[in-house]
Short mmCIF file of N, CA and C in Angstrom, two decimals:
data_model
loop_
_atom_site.label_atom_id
_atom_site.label_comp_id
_atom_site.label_asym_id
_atom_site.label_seq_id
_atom_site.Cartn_x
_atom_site.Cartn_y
_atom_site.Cartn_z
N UNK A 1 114.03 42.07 27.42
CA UNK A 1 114.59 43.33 27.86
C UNK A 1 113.58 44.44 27.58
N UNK A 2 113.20 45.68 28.57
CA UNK A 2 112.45 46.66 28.45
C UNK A 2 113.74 47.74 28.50
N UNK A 3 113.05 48.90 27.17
CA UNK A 3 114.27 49.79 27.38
C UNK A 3 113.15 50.92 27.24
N UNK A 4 113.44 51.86 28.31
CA UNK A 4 112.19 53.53 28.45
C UNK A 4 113.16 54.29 28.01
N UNK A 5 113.01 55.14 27.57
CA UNK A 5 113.16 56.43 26.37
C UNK A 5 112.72 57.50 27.06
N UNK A 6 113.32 58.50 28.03
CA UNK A 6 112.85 59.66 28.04
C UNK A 6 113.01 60.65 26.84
N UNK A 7 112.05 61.23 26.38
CA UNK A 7 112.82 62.58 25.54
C UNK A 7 112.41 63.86 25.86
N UNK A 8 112.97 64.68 26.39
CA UNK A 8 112.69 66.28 26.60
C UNK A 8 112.92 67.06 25.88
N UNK A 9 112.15 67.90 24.98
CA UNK A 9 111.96 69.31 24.05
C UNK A 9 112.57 70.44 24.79
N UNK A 10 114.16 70.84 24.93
CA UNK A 10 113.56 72.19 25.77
C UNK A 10 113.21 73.42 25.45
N UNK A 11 112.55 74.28 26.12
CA UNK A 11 112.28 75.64 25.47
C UNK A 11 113.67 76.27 25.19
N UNK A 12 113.17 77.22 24.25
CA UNK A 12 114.31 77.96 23.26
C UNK A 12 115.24 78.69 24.57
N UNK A 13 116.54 78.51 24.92
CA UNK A 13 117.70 78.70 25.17
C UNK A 13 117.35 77.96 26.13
N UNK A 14 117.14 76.90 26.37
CA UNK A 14 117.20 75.83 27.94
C UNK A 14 117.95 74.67 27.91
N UNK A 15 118.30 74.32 26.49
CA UNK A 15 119.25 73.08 26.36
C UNK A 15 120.17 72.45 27.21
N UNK A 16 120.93 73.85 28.47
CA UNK A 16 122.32 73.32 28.92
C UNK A 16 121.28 73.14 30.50
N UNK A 17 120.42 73.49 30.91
CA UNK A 17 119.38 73.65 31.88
C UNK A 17 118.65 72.50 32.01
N UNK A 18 118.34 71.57 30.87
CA UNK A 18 118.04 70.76 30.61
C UNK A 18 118.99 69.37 31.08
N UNK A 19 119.93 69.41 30.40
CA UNK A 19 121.01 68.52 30.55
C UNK A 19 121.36 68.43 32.12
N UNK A 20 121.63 69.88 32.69
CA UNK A 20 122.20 70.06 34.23
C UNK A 20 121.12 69.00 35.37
N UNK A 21 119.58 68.85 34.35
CA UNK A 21 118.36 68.84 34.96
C UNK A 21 118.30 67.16 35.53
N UNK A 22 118.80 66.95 33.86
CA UNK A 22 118.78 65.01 33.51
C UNK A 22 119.95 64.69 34.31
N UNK A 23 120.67 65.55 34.50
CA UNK A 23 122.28 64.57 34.85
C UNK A 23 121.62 64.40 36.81
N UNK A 24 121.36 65.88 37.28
CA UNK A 24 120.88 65.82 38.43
C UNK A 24 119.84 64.84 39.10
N UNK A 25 118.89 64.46 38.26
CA UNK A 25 118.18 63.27 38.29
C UNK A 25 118.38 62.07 38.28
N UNK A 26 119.90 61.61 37.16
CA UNK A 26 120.77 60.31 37.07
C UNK A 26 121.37 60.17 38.48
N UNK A 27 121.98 61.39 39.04
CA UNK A 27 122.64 61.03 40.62
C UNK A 27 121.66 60.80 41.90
N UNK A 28 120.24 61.43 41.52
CA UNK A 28 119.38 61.22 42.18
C UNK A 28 119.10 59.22 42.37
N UNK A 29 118.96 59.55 41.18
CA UNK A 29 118.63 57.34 41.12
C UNK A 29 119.43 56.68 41.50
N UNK A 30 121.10 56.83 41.20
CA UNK A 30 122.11 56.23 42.07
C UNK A 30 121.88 56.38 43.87
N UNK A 31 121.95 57.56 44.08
CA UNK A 31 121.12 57.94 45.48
C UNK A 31 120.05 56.85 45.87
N UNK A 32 119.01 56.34 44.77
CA UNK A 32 117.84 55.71 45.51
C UNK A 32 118.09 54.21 44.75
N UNK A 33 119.63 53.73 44.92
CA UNK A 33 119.80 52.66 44.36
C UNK A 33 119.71 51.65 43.22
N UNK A 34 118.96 52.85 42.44
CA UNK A 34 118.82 52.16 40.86
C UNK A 34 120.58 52.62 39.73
N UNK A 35 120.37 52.07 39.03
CA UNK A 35 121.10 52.47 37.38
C UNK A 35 121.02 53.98 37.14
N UNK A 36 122.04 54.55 36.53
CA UNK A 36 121.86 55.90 36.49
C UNK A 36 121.32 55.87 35.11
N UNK A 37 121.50 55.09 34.28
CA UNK A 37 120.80 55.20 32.70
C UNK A 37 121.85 55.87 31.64
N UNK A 38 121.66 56.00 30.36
CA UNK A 38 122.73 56.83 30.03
C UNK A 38 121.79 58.22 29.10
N UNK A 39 122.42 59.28 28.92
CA UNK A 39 121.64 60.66 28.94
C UNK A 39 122.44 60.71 27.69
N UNK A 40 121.43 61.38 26.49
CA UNK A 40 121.71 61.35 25.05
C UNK A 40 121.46 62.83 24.78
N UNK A 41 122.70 63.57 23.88
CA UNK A 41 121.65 64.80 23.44
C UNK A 41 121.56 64.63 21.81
N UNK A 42 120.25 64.52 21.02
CA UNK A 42 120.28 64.50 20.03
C UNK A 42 119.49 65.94 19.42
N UNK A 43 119.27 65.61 17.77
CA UNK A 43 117.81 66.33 16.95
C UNK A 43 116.83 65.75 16.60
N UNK A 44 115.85 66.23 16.55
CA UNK A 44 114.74 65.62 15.78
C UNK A 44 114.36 67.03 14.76
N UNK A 45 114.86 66.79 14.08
CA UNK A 45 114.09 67.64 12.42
C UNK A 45 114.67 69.04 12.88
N UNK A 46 116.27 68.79 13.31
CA UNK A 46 117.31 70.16 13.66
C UNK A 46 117.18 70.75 14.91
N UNK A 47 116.00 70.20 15.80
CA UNK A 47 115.91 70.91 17.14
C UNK A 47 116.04 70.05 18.12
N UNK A 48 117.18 70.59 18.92
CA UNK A 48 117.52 69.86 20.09
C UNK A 48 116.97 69.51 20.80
N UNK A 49 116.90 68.12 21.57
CA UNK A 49 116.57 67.30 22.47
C UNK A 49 117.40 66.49 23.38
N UNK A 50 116.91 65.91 24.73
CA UNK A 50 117.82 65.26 25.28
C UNK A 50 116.90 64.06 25.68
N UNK A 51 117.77 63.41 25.87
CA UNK A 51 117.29 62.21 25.85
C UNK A 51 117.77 61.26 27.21
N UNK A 52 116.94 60.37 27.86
CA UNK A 52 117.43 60.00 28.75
C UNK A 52 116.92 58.13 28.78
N UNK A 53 117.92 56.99 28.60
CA UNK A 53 117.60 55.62 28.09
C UNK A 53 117.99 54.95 29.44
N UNK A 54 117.22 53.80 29.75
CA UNK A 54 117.56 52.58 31.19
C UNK A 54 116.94 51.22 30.46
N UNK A 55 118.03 50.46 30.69
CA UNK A 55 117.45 49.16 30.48
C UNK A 55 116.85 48.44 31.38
N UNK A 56 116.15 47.73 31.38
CA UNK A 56 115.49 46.09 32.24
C UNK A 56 115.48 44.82 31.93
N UNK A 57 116.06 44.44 32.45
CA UNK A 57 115.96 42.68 32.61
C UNK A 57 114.57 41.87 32.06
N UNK A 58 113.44 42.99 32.69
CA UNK A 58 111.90 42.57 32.59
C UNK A 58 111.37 42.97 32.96
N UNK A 59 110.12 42.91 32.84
CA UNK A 59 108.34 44.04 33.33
C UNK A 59 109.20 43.73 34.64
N UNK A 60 109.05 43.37 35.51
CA UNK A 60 109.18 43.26 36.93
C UNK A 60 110.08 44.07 37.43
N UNK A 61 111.37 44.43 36.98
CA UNK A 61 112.32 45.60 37.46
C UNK A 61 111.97 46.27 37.01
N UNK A 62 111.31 46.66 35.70
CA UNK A 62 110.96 47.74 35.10
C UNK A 62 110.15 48.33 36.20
N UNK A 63 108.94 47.95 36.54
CA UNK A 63 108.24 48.06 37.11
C UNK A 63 108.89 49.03 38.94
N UNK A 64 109.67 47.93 39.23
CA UNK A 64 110.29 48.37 40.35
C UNK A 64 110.94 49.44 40.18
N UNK A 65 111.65 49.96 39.30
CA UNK A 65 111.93 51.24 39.50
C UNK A 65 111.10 52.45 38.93
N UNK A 66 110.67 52.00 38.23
CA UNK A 66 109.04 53.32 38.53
C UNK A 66 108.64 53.10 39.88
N UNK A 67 108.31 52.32 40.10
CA UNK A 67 107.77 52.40 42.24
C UNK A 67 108.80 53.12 42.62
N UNK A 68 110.01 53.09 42.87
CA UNK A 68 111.18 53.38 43.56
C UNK A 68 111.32 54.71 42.84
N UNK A 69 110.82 55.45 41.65
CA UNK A 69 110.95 56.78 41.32
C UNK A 69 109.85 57.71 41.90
N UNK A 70 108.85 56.51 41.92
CA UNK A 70 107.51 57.50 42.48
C UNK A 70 107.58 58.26 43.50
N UNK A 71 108.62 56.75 44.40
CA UNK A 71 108.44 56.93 46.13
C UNK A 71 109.23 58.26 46.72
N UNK A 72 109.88 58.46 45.58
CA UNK A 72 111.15 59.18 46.22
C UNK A 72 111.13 60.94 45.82
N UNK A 73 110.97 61.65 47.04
CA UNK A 73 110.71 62.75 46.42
C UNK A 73 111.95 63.41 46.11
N UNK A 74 113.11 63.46 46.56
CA UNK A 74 114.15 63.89 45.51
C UNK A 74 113.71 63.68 43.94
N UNK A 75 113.27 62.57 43.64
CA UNK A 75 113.18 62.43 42.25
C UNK A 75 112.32 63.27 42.18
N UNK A 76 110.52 63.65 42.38
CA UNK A 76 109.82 64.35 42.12
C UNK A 76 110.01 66.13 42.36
N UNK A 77 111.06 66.42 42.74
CA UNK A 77 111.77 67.75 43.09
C UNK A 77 112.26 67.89 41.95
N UNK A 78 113.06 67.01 41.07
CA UNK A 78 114.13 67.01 39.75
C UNK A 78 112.89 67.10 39.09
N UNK A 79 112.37 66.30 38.84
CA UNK A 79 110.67 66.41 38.03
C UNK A 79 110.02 67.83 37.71
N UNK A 80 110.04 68.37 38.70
CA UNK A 80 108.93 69.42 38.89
C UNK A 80 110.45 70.63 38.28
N UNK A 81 111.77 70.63 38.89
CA UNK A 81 112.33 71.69 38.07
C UNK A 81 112.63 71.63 36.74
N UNK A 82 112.20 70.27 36.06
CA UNK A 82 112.58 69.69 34.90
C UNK A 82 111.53 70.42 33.88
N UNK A 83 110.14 70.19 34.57
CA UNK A 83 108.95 71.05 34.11
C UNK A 83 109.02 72.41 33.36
N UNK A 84 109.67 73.11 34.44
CA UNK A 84 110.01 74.77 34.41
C UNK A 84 111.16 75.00 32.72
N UNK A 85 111.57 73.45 32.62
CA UNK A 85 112.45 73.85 31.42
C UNK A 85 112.31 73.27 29.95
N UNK A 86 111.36 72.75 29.86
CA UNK A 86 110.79 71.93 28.84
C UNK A 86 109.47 72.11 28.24
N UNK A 87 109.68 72.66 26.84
CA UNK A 87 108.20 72.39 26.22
C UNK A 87 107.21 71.43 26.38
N UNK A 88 107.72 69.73 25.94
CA UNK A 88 107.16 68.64 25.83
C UNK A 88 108.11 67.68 26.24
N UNK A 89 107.60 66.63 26.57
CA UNK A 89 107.96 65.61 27.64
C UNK A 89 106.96 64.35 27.29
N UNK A 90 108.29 62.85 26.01
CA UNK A 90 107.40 61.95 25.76
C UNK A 90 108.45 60.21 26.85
N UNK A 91 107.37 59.63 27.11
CA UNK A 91 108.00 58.23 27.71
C UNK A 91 107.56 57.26 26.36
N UNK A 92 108.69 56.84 26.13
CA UNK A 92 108.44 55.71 25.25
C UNK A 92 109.10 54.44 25.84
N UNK A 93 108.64 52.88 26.02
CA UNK A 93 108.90 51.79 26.31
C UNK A 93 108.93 51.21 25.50
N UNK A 94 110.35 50.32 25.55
CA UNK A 94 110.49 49.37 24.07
C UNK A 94 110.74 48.41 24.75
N UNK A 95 109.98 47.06 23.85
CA UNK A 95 110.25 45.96 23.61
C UNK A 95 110.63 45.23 22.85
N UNK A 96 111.85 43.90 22.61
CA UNK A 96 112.27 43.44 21.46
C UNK A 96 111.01 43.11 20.67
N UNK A 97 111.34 43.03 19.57
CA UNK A 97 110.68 42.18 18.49
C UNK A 97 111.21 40.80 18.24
N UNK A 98 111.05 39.82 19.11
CA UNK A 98 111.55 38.56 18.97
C UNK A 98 111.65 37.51 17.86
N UNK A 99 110.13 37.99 17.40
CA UNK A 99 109.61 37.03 16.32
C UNK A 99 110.07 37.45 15.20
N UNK A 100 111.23 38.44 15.03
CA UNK A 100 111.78 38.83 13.94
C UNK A 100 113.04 37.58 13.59
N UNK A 101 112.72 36.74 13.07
CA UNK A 101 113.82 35.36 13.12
C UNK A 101 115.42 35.77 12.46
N UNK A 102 115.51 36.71 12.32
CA UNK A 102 116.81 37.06 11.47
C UNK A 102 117.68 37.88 12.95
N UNK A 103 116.98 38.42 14.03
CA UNK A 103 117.47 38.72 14.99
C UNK A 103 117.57 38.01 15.66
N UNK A 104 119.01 37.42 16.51
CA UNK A 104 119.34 36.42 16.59
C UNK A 104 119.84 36.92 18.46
N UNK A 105 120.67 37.90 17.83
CA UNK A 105 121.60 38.29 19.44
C UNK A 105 121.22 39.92 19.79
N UNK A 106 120.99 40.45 21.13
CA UNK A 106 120.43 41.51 21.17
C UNK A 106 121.28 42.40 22.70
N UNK A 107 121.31 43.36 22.99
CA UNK A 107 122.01 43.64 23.96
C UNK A 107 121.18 44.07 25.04
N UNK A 108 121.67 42.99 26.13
CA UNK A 108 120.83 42.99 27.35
C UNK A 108 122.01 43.42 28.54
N UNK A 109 121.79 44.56 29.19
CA UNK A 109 122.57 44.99 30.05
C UNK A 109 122.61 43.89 31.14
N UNK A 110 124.25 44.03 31.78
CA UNK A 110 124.71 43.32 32.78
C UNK A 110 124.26 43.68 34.48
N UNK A 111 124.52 45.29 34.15
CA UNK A 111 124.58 46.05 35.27
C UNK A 111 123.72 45.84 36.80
N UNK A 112 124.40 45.40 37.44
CA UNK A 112 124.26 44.47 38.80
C UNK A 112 123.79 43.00 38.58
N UNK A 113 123.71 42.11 37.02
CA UNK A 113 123.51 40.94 37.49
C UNK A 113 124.93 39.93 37.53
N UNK A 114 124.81 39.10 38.54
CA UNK A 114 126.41 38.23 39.08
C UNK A 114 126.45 37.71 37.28
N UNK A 115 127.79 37.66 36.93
CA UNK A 115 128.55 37.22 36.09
C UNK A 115 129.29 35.80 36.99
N UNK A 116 127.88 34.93 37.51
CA UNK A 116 129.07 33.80 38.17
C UNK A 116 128.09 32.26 37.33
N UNK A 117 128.86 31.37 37.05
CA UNK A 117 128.57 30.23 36.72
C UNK A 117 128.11 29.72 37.58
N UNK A 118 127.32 28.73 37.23
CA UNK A 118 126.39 27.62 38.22
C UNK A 118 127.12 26.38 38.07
N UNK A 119 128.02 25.38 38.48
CA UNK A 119 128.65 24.16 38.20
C UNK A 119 127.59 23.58 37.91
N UNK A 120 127.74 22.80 36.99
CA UNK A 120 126.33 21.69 36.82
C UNK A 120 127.13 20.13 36.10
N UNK A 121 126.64 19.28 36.55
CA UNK A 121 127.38 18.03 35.78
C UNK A 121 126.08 17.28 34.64
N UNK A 122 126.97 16.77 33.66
CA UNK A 122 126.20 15.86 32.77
C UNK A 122 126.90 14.19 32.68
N UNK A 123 125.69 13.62 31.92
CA UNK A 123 126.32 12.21 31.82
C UNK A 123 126.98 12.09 30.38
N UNK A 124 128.32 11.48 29.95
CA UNK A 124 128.31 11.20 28.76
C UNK A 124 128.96 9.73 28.27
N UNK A 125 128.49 8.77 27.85
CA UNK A 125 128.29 7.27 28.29
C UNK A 125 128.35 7.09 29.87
N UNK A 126 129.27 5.98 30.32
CA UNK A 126 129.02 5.31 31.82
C UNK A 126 129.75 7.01 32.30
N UNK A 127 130.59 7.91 32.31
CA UNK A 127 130.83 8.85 32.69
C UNK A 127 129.84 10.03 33.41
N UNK A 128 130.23 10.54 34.33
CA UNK A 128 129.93 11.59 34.79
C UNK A 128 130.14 12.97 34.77
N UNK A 129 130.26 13.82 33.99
CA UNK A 129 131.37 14.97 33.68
C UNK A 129 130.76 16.74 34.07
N UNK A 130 131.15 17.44 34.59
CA UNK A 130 131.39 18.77 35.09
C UNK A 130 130.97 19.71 33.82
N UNK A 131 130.45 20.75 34.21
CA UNK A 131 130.92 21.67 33.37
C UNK A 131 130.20 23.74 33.95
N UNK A 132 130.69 24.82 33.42
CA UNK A 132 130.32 25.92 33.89
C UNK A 132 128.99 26.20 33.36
N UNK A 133 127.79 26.60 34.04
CA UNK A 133 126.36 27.05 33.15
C UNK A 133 126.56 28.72 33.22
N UNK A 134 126.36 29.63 32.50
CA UNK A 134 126.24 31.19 32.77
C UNK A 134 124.55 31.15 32.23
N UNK A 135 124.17 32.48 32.47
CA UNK A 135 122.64 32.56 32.21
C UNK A 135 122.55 33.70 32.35
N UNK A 136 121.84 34.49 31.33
CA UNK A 136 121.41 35.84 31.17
C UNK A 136 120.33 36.14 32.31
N UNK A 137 120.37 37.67 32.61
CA UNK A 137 119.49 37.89 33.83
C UNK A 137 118.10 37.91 33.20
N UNK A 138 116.92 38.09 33.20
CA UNK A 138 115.81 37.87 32.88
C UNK A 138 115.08 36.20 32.78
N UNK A 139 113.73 36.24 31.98
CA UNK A 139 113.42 35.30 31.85
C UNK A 139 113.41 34.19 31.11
N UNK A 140 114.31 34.38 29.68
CA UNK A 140 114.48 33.68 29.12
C UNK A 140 112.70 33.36 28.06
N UNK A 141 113.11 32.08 27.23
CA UNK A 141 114.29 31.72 26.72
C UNK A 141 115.31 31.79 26.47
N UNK A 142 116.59 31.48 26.26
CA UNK A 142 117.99 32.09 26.17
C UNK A 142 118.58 30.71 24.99
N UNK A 143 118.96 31.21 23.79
CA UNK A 143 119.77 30.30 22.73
C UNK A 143 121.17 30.03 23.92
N UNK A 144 121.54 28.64 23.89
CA UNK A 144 122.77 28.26 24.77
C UNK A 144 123.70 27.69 23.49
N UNK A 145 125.10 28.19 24.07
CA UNK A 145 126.38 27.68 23.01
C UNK A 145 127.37 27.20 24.03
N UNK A 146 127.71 25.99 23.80
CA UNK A 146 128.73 25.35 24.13
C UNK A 146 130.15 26.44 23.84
N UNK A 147 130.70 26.30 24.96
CA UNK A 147 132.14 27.01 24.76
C UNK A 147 133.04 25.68 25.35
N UNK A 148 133.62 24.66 24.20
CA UNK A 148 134.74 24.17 24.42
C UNK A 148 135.81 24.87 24.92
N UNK A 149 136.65 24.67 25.94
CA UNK A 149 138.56 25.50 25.90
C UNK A 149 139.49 24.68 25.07
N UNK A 150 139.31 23.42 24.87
CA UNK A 150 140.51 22.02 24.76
C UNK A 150 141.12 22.14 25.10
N UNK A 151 142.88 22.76 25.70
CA UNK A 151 143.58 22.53 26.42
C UNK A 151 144.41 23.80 27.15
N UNK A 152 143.13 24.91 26.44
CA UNK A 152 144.04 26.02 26.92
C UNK A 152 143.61 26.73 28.65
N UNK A 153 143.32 25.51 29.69
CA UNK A 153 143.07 25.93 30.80
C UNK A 153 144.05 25.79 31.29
N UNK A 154 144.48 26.25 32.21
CA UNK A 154 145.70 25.68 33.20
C UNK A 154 144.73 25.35 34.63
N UNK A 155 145.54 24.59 35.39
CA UNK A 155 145.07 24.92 36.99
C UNK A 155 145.52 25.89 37.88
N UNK A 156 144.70 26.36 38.42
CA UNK A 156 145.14 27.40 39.09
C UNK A 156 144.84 28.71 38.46
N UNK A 157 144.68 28.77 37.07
CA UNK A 157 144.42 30.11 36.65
C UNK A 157 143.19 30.47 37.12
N UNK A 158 143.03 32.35 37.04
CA UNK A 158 141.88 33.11 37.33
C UNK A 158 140.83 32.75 36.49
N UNK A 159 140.87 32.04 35.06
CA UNK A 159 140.30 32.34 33.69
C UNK A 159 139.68 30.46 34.10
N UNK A 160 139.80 29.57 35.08
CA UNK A 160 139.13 28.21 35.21
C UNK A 160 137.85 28.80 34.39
N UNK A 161 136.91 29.33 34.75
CA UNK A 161 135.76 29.02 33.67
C UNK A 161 135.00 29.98 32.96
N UNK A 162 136.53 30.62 32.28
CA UNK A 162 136.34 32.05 31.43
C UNK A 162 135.27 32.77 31.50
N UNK A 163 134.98 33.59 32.46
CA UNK A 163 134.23 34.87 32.96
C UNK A 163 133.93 35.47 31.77
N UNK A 164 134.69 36.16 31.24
CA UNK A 164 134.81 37.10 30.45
C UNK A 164 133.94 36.19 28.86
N UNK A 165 133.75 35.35 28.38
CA UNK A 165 133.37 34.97 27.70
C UNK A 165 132.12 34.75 27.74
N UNK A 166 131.75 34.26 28.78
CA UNK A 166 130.44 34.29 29.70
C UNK A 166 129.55 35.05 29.97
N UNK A 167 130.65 36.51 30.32
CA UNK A 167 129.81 38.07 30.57
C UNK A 167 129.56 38.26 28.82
N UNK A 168 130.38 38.39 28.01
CA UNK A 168 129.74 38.72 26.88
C UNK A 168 128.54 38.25 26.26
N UNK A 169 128.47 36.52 26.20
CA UNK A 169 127.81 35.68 25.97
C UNK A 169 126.43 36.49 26.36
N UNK A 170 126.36 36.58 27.73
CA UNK A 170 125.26 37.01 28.75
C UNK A 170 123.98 38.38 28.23
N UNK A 171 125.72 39.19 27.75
CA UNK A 171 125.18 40.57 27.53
C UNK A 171 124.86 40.17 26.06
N UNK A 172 124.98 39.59 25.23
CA UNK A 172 124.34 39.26 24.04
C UNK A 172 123.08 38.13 23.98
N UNK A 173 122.14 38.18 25.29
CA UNK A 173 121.46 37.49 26.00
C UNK A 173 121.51 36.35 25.11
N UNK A 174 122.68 35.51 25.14
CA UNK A 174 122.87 34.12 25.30
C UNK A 174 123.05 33.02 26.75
N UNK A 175 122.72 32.45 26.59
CA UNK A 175 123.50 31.46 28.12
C UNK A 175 124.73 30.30 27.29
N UNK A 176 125.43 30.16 28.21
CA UNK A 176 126.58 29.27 28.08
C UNK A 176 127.51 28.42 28.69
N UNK A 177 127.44 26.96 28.17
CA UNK A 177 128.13 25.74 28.65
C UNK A 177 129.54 25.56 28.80
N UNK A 178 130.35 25.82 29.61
CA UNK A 178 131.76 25.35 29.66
C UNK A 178 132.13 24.17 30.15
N UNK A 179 131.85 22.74 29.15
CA UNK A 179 132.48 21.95 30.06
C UNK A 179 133.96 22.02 30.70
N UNK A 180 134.41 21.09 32.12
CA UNK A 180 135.55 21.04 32.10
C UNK A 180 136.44 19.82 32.72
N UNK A 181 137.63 20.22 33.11
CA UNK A 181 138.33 18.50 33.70
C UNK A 181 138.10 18.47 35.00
#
């Protein structure tokens, strides 16, 4: 997962000018089909800042929506009045720290990837048996956990190969096995 960090300084009484600036820019990106991101106002050492965070899947969308911000001059219009209201203006890009072995589960946004299982079958002796695969969007590796139900499926229910367990799983970039009958 790549997560960019806008942060904007604004000049002394521009704070709400600021905000009007970032939010106008978030509807701009919905406009040019990306994530609107979510817009933070914090301090740093008592002086206000705002802040503006988007996640990625990976360099590769990351990537794509910087192209898709470049291209678009609505965005560079929000840019340039954004200018007029801000001291300083830093981009920071984060990447996990993987090799930290005590971090185990991490939060990887969902937002537009399908929450749908892949059926996949396994063998177990002379048997042949079914079961749901989910898979986090990116590239993986991905730690996988078996999600037994034992008998609490019915047929016919909406919940055949618990979604909702799946989407979480996902967003805690795990992948996950549901076998079933």
């Amino acid at each position: 997962m790549i997560v960019e960090r806008t942060c904007y300084l604004p000049k002394p009484g521009k704070l709400q000018e600021v905000l009007a600036t970032r939010r106008r820019a978030s509807r701009v990106r919905i406009g040019e089909g990306l994530r609107a991101g979510t817009i933070y106002q914090g301090q740093i050492d008592g002086v206000d800042w705002v802040f503006w965070e988007g996640r990625f899947a990976s360099e590769a969308e990351h990537q794509a929506d910087l192209d898709a911000r470049a291209a678009s001059a609505d965005f560079e219009a929000v840019r340039s009045e954004m200018r007029g209201h801000i001291e300083h203006f830093d981009r920071v890009i984060m990447r996990p720290d993987r090799d930290f072995e005590s971090c185990v589960l991490y939060d990887l946004p969902l937002d537009g990837a399908p929450v749908e299982p892949v059926e996949m079958t396994f063998k177990s002796g002379d048997l042949e048996l079914k079961g749901f695969f989910f898979k986090p969007p990116g590239e993986g590796p991905f730690p996988c956990m078996i999600t037994n139900h034992g008998s609490g499926i019915f047929q016919g229910s909406s919940e055949l190969c618990r979604p909702g367990i799946g989407a979480l799983l996902m967003n805690w970039g795990v992948a996950s096995f549901l076998p079933h009958r």
